[in-house]
Amino acid sequence: MNLKRTPYSRFTVVGLTTAVSLTLLLSGCGASPTANNTVPSIVSGQKIKLIAAENFYGELAIAVGGDRVEVTSIIDNPDADPHDYEPTADTSKLVNDAKVILYNGIGYDEWMAKVLTSSSNSKDKSIIAVGSDVLGKKDGDNPHIWYDPSAMLKLADSLADKLSQIDPSQADAYKKRAAEYKTSLAPLTELVKVIKQSSQVEIAVSEPVFDYMSGALNFKSIDPKFAKAIEEGTDPSPGDVADLQTAIKGKTIKLFVQNTQADSPTVKNMVDMAKVNQIPIVQVTETEPKGKSYVQWMTDQLKQVKDALSL
């Protein structure tokens, strides 16, 4: 069984139409670039060009950078799969011209690491790979780090520091905006505190997308092998399927977290079984829904969890 993601279509960079493949450009690339000590120079009064691989990072960059930055988010389509994005020649040019690069890292958006490796002036950029540089994660760790409630708080400060090095005359303004952005996350922070359980609660998940948030809420997933198989597009073992079915029928889990952007007959069967057995379903997505901010996206999902637990 091959996992079919719905409808994860190829997307384009905002405002771009060129679809020239970078196959030759990306072949033979090396290790992922990470944050460096480079302080790019800018002409006085010139805006800092910043490229964010994903739009929720771009949203943060706009908030912290204000009118001093020109931000372009490469992935700006909620129906696009960041894992499978194929950069275009225009994507490469945008990255090449930028002073600051902000991407997830730890294997999630490896295409950005490859474009950076192939860039003619990557050493002249300030690069933040959020997973490794901000949160200390490594390749092989769960890459869905934006579900960690502390991730965006830490990134706001990290980006303010980077921008202050490039544009020192505006350092106070960057730090002030970072503080304001962190304050805007208060509804999310408070909701996590309200929902967090005093003793560990067992749940099941279709994929490990929500795992960092689950940890923050003191939840424990009872089906990590099942979830990993679904994420990788392979069949879970019969034993893992049977164990999950037993947990659902026995009502030993409090809720089932479903990534609605993945279409799998096996997961559908589990969701249907959970509904029959009155196990609440919490629906989450891997990409930010159109028309919602990061805070709205996260809090909407957390409200589902709150309702599921009757809090």
Short mmCIF file of N, CA and C in Angstrom, two decimals, residues 88-165:
data_model
loop_
_atom_site.label_atom_id
_atom_site.label_comp_id
_atom_site.label_asym_id
_atom_site.label_seq_id
_atom_site.Cartn_x
_atom_site.Cartn_y
_atom_site.Cartn_z
N THR A 88 12.42 25.28 -8.37
CA THR A 88 12.53 25.77 -9.74
C THR A 88 13.77 26.65 -9.87
N ALA A 89 14.06 27.05 -11.09
CA ALA A 89 15.19 27.96 -11.31
C ALA A 89 14.93 29.29 -10.61
N ASP A 90 13.68 29.73 -10.57
CA ASP A 90 13.36 30.98 -9.90
C ASP A 90 13.53 30.86 -8.38
N THR A 91 13.23 29.67 -7.85
CA THR A 91 13.47 29.44 -6.44
C THR A 91 14.95 29.61 -6.12
N SER A 92 15.78 29.04 -6.98
CA SER A 92 17.23 29.13 -6.79
C SER A 92 17.69 30.58 -6.83
N LYS A 93 17.11 31.37 -7.73
CA LYS A 93 17.51 32.78 -7.83
C LYS A 93 17.09 33.56 -6.59
N LEU A 94 15.90 33.29 -6.10
CA LEU A 94 15.43 33.95 -4.88
C LEU A 94 16.37 33.67 -3.71
N VAL A 95 16.73 32.40 -3.57
CA VAL A 95 17.63 32.00 -2.49
C VAL A 95 19.00 32.63 -2.68
N ASN A 96 19.47 32.66 -3.91
CA ASN A 96 20.80 33.21 -4.20
C ASN A 96 20.87 34.71 -3.86
N ASP A 97 19.76 35.42 -4.07
CA ASP A 97 19.74 36.87 -3.86
C ASP A 97 19.46 37.26 -2.41
N ALA A 98 19.00 36.32 -1.60
CA ALA A 98 18.59 36.64 -0.23
C ALA A 98 19.78 36.79 0.70
N LYS A 99 19.58 37.57 1.75
CA LYS A 99 20.61 37.75 2.79
C LYS A 99 20.39 36.78 3.95
N VAL A 100 19.12 36.45 4.20
CA VAL A 100 18.79 35.56 5.32
C VAL A 100 17.92 34.42 4.82
N ILE A 101 18.25 33.21 5.24
CA ILE A 101 17.48 32.02 4.88
C ILE A 101 16.96 31.37 6.16
N LEU A 102 15.67 31.08 6.16
CA LEU A 102 15.02 30.48 7.32
C LEU A 102 14.30 29.22 6.86
N TYR A 103 14.75 28.07 7.33
CA TYR A 103 14.09 26.83 6.93
C TYR A 103 14.07 25.84 8.09
N ASN A 104 13.26 24.79 7.96
CA ASN A 104 13.03 23.87 9.06
C ASN A 104 14.26 23.02 9.38
N GLY A 105 14.82 22.40 8.33
CA GLY A 105 15.98 21.54 8.54
C GLY A 105 15.63 20.16 9.07
N ILE A 106 16.62 19.45 9.58
CA ILE A 106 16.57 18.06 10.07
C ILE A 106 15.79 17.15 9.13
N GLY A 107 16.04 17.33 7.82
CA GLY A 107 15.51 16.42 6.81
C GLY A 107 14.14 16.74 6.30
N TYR A 108 13.46 17.76 6.86
CA TYR A 108 12.09 18.04 6.45
C TYR A 108 12.03 18.71 5.09
N ASP A 109 12.76 19.80 4.92
CA ASP A 109 12.80 20.53 3.66
C ASP A 109 14.22 20.46 3.09
N GLU A 110 14.65 19.24 2.81
CA GLU A 110 16.02 19.00 2.35
C GLU A 110 16.32 19.72 1.04
N TRP A 111 15.28 20.00 0.27
CA TRP A 111 15.48 20.72 -0.99
C TRP A 111 16.12 22.09 -0.75
N MET A 112 15.79 22.75 0.37
CA MET A 112 16.39 24.05 0.65
C MET A 112 17.88 23.90 0.95
N ALA A 113 18.23 22.87 1.71
CA ALA A 113 19.64 22.63 2.01
C ALA A 113 20.42 22.40 0.72
N LYS A 114 19.83 21.70 -0.23
CA LYS A 114 20.51 21.41 -1.49
C LYS A 114 20.67 22.68 -2.34
N VAL A 115 19.62 23.50 -2.34
CA VAL A 115 19.71 24.77 -3.09
C VAL A 115 20.80 25.64 -2.49
N LEU A 116 20.87 25.69 -1.17
CA LEU A 116 21.89 26.49 -0.50
C LEU A 116 23.29 25.97 -0.79
N THR A 117 23.44 24.67 -0.78
CA THR A 117 24.74 24.08 -1.08
C THR A 117 25.20 24.43 -2.47
N SER A 118 24.25 24.55 -3.39
CA SER A 118 24.57 24.85 -4.78
C SER A 118 24.65 26.35 -5.06
N SER A 119 24.26 27.18 -4.09
CA SER A 119 24.28 28.63 -4.30
C SER A 119 25.71 29.14 -4.41
N SER A 120 25.91 30.09 -5.29
CA SER A 120 27.26 30.63 -5.52
C SER A 120 27.74 31.50 -4.38
N ASN A 121 26.82 31.98 -3.53
CA ASN A 121 27.24 32.86 -2.44
C ASN A 121 26.63 32.47 -1.10
N SER A 122 26.48 31.16 -0.86
CA SER A 122 25.87 30.69 0.38
C SER A 122 26.66 31.11 1.61
N LYS A 123 27.96 31.32 1.46
CA LYS A 123 28.79 31.72 2.60
C LYS A 123 28.54 33.17 3.01
N ASP A 124 27.86 33.91 2.14
CA ASP A 124 27.58 35.31 2.44
C ASP A 124 26.17 35.51 2.99
N LYS A 125 25.54 34.43 3.42
CA LYS A 125 24.19 34.51 3.94
C LYS A 125 24.16 34.18 5.43
N SER A 126 23.14 34.67 6.07
CA SER A 126 22.87 34.26 7.44
C SER A 126 21.78 33.19 7.36
N ILE A 127 22.10 31.98 7.77
CA ILE A 127 21.21 30.83 7.60
C ILE A 127 20.75 30.30 8.95
N ILE A 128 19.45 30.12 9.09
CA ILE A 128 18.90 29.51 10.30
C ILE A 128 18.13 28.25 9.90
N ALA A 129 18.66 27.10 10.29
CA ALA A 129 17.94 25.84 10.19
C ALA A 129 17.30 25.62 11.56
N VAL A 130 16.01 25.85 11.65
CA VAL A 130 15.34 25.95 12.94
C VAL A 130 15.54 24.71 13.81
N GLY A 131 15.40 23.55 13.21
CA GLY A 131 15.51 22.32 13.99
C GLY A 131 16.83 22.17 14.72
N SER A 132 17.93 22.33 14.00
CA SER A 132 19.25 22.14 14.59
C SER A 132 19.77 23.39 15.28
N ASP A 133 19.59 24.54 14.66
CA ASP A 133 20.21 25.77 15.16
C ASP A 133 19.46 26.41 16.32
N VAL A 134 18.15 26.23 16.37
CA VAL A 134 17.35 26.86 17.42
C VAL A 134 16.95 25.86 18.50
N LEU A 135 16.59 24.63 18.08
CA LEU A 135 16.08 23.65 19.04
C LEU A 135 17.06 22.52 19.36
N GLY A 136 18.21 22.51 18.68
CA GLY A 136 19.21 21.50 18.98
C GLY A 136 18.85 20.09 18.53
N LYS A 137 17.97 19.97 17.54
CA LYS A 137 17.59 18.67 17.01
C LYS A 137 18.61 18.21 15.98
N LYS A 138 18.52 16.95 15.59
CA LYS A 138 19.43 16.39 14.60
C LYS A 138 18.63 15.57 13.59
N ASP A 139 19.27 15.27 12.46
CA ASP A 139 18.63 14.43 11.44
C ASP A 139 18.17 13.13 12.07
N GLY A 140 16.95 12.74 11.76
CA GLY A 140 16.39 11.53 12.34
C GLY A 140 15.37 11.84 13.43
N ASP A 141 15.47 13.05 14.02
CA ASP A 141 14.47 13.47 15.00
C ASP A 141 13.18 13.84 14.28
N ASN A 142 12.08 13.81 14.99
CA ASN A 142 10.80 14.21 14.42
C ASN A 142 10.93 15.65 13.89
N PRO A 143 10.68 15.87 12.59
CA PRO A 143 10.90 17.19 12.02
C PRO A 143 9.75 18.18 12.20
N HIS A 144 8.63 17.76 12.75
CA HIS A 144 7.45 18.62 12.85
C HIS A 144 7.56 19.54 14.08
N ILE A 145 8.64 20.32 14.10
CA ILE A 145 9.01 21.06 15.31
C ILE A 145 8.12 22.26 15.59
N TRP A 146 7.36 22.73 14.61
CA TRP A 146 6.47 23.87 14.84
C TRP A 146 5.31 23.49 15.76
N TYR A 147 5.14 22.20 16.04
CA TYR A 147 4.16 21.77 17.01
C TYR A 147 4.72 21.79 18.43
N ASP A 148 5.98 22.11 18.59
CA ASP A 148 6.58 22.33 19.90
C ASP A 148 6.21 23.75 20.33
N PRO A 149 5.47 23.93 21.43
CA PRO A 149 5.03 25.27 21.83
C PRO A 149 6.17 26.26 22.07
N SER A 150 7.37 25.75 22.32
CA SER A 150 8.50 26.65 22.58
C SER A 150 9.23 27.07 21.31
N ALA A 151 8.97 26.39 20.19
CA ALA A 151 9.76 26.59 18.97
C ALA A 151 9.69 28.02 18.45
N MET A 152 8.50 28.55 18.29
CA MET A 152 8.36 29.88 17.70
C MET A 152 8.83 30.96 18.66
N LEU A 153 8.69 30.72 19.95
CA LEU A 153 9.19 31.67 20.95
C LEU A 153 10.71 31.82 20.83
N LYS A 154 11.37 30.67 20.73
CA LYS A 154 12.83 30.68 20.63
C LYS A 154 13.29 31.24 19.28
N LEU A 155 12.55 30.90 18.22
CA LEU A 155 12.92 31.37 16.90
C LEU A 155 12.80 32.89 16.79
N ALA A 156 11.79 33.47 17.42
CA ALA A 156 11.61 34.92 17.38
C ALA A 156 12.85 35.63 17.92
N ASP A 157 13.37 35.15 19.03
CA ASP A 157 14.57 35.75 19.61
C ASP A 157 15.79 35.51 18.73
N SER A 158 15.90 34.30 18.19
CA SER A 158 17.04 33.96 17.35
C SER A 158 17.08 34.83 16.09
N LEU A 159 15.92 35.01 15.47
CA LEU A 159 15.86 35.83 14.25
C LEU A 159 16.14 37.30 14.57
N ALA A 160 15.62 37.78 15.69
CA ALA A 160 15.89 39.17 16.08
C ALA A 160 17.38 39.40 16.25
N ASP A 161 18.08 38.42 16.83
CA ASP A 161 19.53 38.53 17.00
C ASP A 161 20.24 38.58 15.65
N LYS A 162 19.80 37.72 14.72
CA LYS A 162 20.42 37.68 13.38
C LYS A 162 20.22 39.00 12.66
N LEU A 163 19.00 39.50 12.68
CA LEU A 163 18.70 40.75 11.98
C LEU A 163 19.44 41.93 12.62
N SER A 164 19.61 41.87 13.92
CA SER A 164 20.33 42.94 14.62
C SER A 164 21.80 42.97 14.23
N GLN A 165 22.37 41.82 13.97
CA GLN A 165 23.77 41.76 13.52
C GLN A 165 23.92 42.37 12.13
#
